[in-house]
Short mmCIF file of C-alpha atoms in Angstrom, two decimals:
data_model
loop_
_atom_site.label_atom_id
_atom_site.label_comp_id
_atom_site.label_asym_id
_atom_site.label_seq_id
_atom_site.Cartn_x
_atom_site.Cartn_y
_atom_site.Cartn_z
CA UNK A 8 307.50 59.87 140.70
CA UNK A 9 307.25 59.87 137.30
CA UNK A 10 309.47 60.07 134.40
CA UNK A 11 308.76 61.54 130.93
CA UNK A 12 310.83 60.11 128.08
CA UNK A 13 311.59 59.44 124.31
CA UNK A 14 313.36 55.87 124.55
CA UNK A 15 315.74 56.85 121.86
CA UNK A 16 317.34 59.64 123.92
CA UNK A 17 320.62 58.67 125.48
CA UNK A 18 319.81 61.19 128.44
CA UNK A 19 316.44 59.64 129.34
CA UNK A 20 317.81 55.75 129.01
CA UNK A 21 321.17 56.96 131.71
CA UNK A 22 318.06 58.63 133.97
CA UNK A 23 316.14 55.49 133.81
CA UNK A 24 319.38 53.22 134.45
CA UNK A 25 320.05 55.70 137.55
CA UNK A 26 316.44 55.55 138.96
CA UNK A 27 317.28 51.56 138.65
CA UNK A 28 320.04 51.66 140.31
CA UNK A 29 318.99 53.62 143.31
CA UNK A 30 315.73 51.62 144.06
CA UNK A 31 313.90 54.47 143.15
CA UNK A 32 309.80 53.83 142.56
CA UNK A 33 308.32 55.62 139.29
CA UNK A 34 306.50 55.21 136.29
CA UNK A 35 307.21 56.36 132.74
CA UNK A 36 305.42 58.00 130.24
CA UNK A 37 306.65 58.17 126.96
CA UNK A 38 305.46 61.42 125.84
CA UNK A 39 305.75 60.96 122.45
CA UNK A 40 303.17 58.41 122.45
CA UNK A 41 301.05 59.71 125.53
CA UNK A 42 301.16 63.27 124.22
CA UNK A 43 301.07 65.71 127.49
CA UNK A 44 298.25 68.12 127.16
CA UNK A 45 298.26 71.92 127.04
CA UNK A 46 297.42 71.42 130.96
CA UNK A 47 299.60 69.20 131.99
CA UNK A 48 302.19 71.27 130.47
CA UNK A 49 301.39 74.00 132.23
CA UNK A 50 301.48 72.19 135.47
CA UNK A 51 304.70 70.80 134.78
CA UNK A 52 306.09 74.08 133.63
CA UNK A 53 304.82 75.79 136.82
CA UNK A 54 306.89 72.53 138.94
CA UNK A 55 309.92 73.07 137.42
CA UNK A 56 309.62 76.78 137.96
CA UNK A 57 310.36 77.11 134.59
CA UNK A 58 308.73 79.23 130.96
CA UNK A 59 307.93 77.00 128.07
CA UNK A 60 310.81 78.21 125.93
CA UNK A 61 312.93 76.90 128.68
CA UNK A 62 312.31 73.56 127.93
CA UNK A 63 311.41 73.65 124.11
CA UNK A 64 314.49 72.09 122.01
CA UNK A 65 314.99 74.80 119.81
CA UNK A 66 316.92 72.78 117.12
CA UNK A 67 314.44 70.37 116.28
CA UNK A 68 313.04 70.40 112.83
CA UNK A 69 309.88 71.47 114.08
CA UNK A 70 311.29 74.25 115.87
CA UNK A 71 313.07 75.39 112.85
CA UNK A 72 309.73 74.98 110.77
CA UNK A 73 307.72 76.93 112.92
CA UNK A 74 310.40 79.39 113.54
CA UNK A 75 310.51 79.39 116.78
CA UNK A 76 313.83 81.00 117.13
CA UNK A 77 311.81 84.35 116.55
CA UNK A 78 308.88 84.14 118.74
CA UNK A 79 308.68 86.56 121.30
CA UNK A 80 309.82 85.33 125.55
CA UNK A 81 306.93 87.41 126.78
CA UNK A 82 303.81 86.31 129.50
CA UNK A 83 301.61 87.15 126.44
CA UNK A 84 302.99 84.51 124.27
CA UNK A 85 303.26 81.68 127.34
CA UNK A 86 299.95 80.05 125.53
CA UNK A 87 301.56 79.92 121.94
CA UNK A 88 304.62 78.30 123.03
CA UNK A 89 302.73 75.65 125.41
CA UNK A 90 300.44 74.82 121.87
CA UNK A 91 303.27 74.09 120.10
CA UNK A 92 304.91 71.98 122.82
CA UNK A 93 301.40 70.47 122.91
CA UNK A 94 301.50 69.93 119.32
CA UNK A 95 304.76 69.01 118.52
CA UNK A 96 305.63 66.77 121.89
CA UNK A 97 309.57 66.00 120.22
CA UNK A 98 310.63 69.62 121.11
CA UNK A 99 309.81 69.23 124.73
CA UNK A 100 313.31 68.78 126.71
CA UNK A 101 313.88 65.24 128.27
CA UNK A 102 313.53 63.63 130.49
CA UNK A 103 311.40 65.36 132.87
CA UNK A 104 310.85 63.76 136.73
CA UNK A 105 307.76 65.16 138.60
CA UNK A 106 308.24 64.38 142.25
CA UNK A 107 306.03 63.30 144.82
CA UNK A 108 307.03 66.42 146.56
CA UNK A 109 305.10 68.58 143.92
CA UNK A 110 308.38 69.47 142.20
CA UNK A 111 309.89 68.80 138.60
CA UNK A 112 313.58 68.56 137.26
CA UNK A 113 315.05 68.68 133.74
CA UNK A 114 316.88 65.34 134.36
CA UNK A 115 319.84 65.87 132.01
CA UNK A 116 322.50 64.97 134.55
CA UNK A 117 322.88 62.31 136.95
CA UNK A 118 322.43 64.99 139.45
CA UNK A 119 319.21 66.28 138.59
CA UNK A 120 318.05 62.78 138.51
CA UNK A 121 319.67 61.89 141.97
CA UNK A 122 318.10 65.18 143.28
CA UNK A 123 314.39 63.90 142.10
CA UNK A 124 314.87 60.95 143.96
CA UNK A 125 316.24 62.80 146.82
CA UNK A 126 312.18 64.56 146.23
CA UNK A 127 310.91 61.49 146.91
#
């Protein structure tokens, strides 16, 4: 399992303190530093069953700079929104946990987290 975070998020540190707490086995990538490619984007996006805008954090500076409020939710602009997530890693949501199962969760709650373990 592995865990994507920005150590300065609240959410990510509770997720970590959780995976702790259960016994759970991951690693962590802080993506801010270890910038996920366009690729591995993609791959996550299609684990978490998810579109890019679905885990883009709209209110971010960046977001607001590049506007991203008005860019178009369509299959033909999937590519544009993974470049910018690619570009600018701070709007990607957090934390993310890929499974070993092959899956992904948004790991917001305690939940989500507890159902990535759950994932193995």
């Amino acid at each position: 399992m592995e865990i994507w975070i920005n150590p300065a998020c609240s959410k990510c540190r509770s997720a970590l303190g959780l995976l702790d707490e259960e016994g759970a086995q991951y690693t962590v990538r802080r993506y801010l530093e270890d910038v996920p490619s366009e690729d591995e984007i993609r791959v996550v996006l299609e684990r978490l069953g998810l579109a890019p805008w679905d885990i883009t954090r709209t209110q971010e500076p960046e977001a607001k700079a590049l506007e991203l409020a008005g860019w178009p939710r369509t299959d033909e602009s999937r590519d544009r929104w993974i470049a910018a997530l690619a570009s600018h890693p701070r709007l990607i949501q957090r934390p993310i946990i890929t499974a070993d199962d092959g899956t992904a969760v948004v790991a917001r709650t305690d939940e989500a987290v507890r159902d990535a373990i759950g994932r193995g």
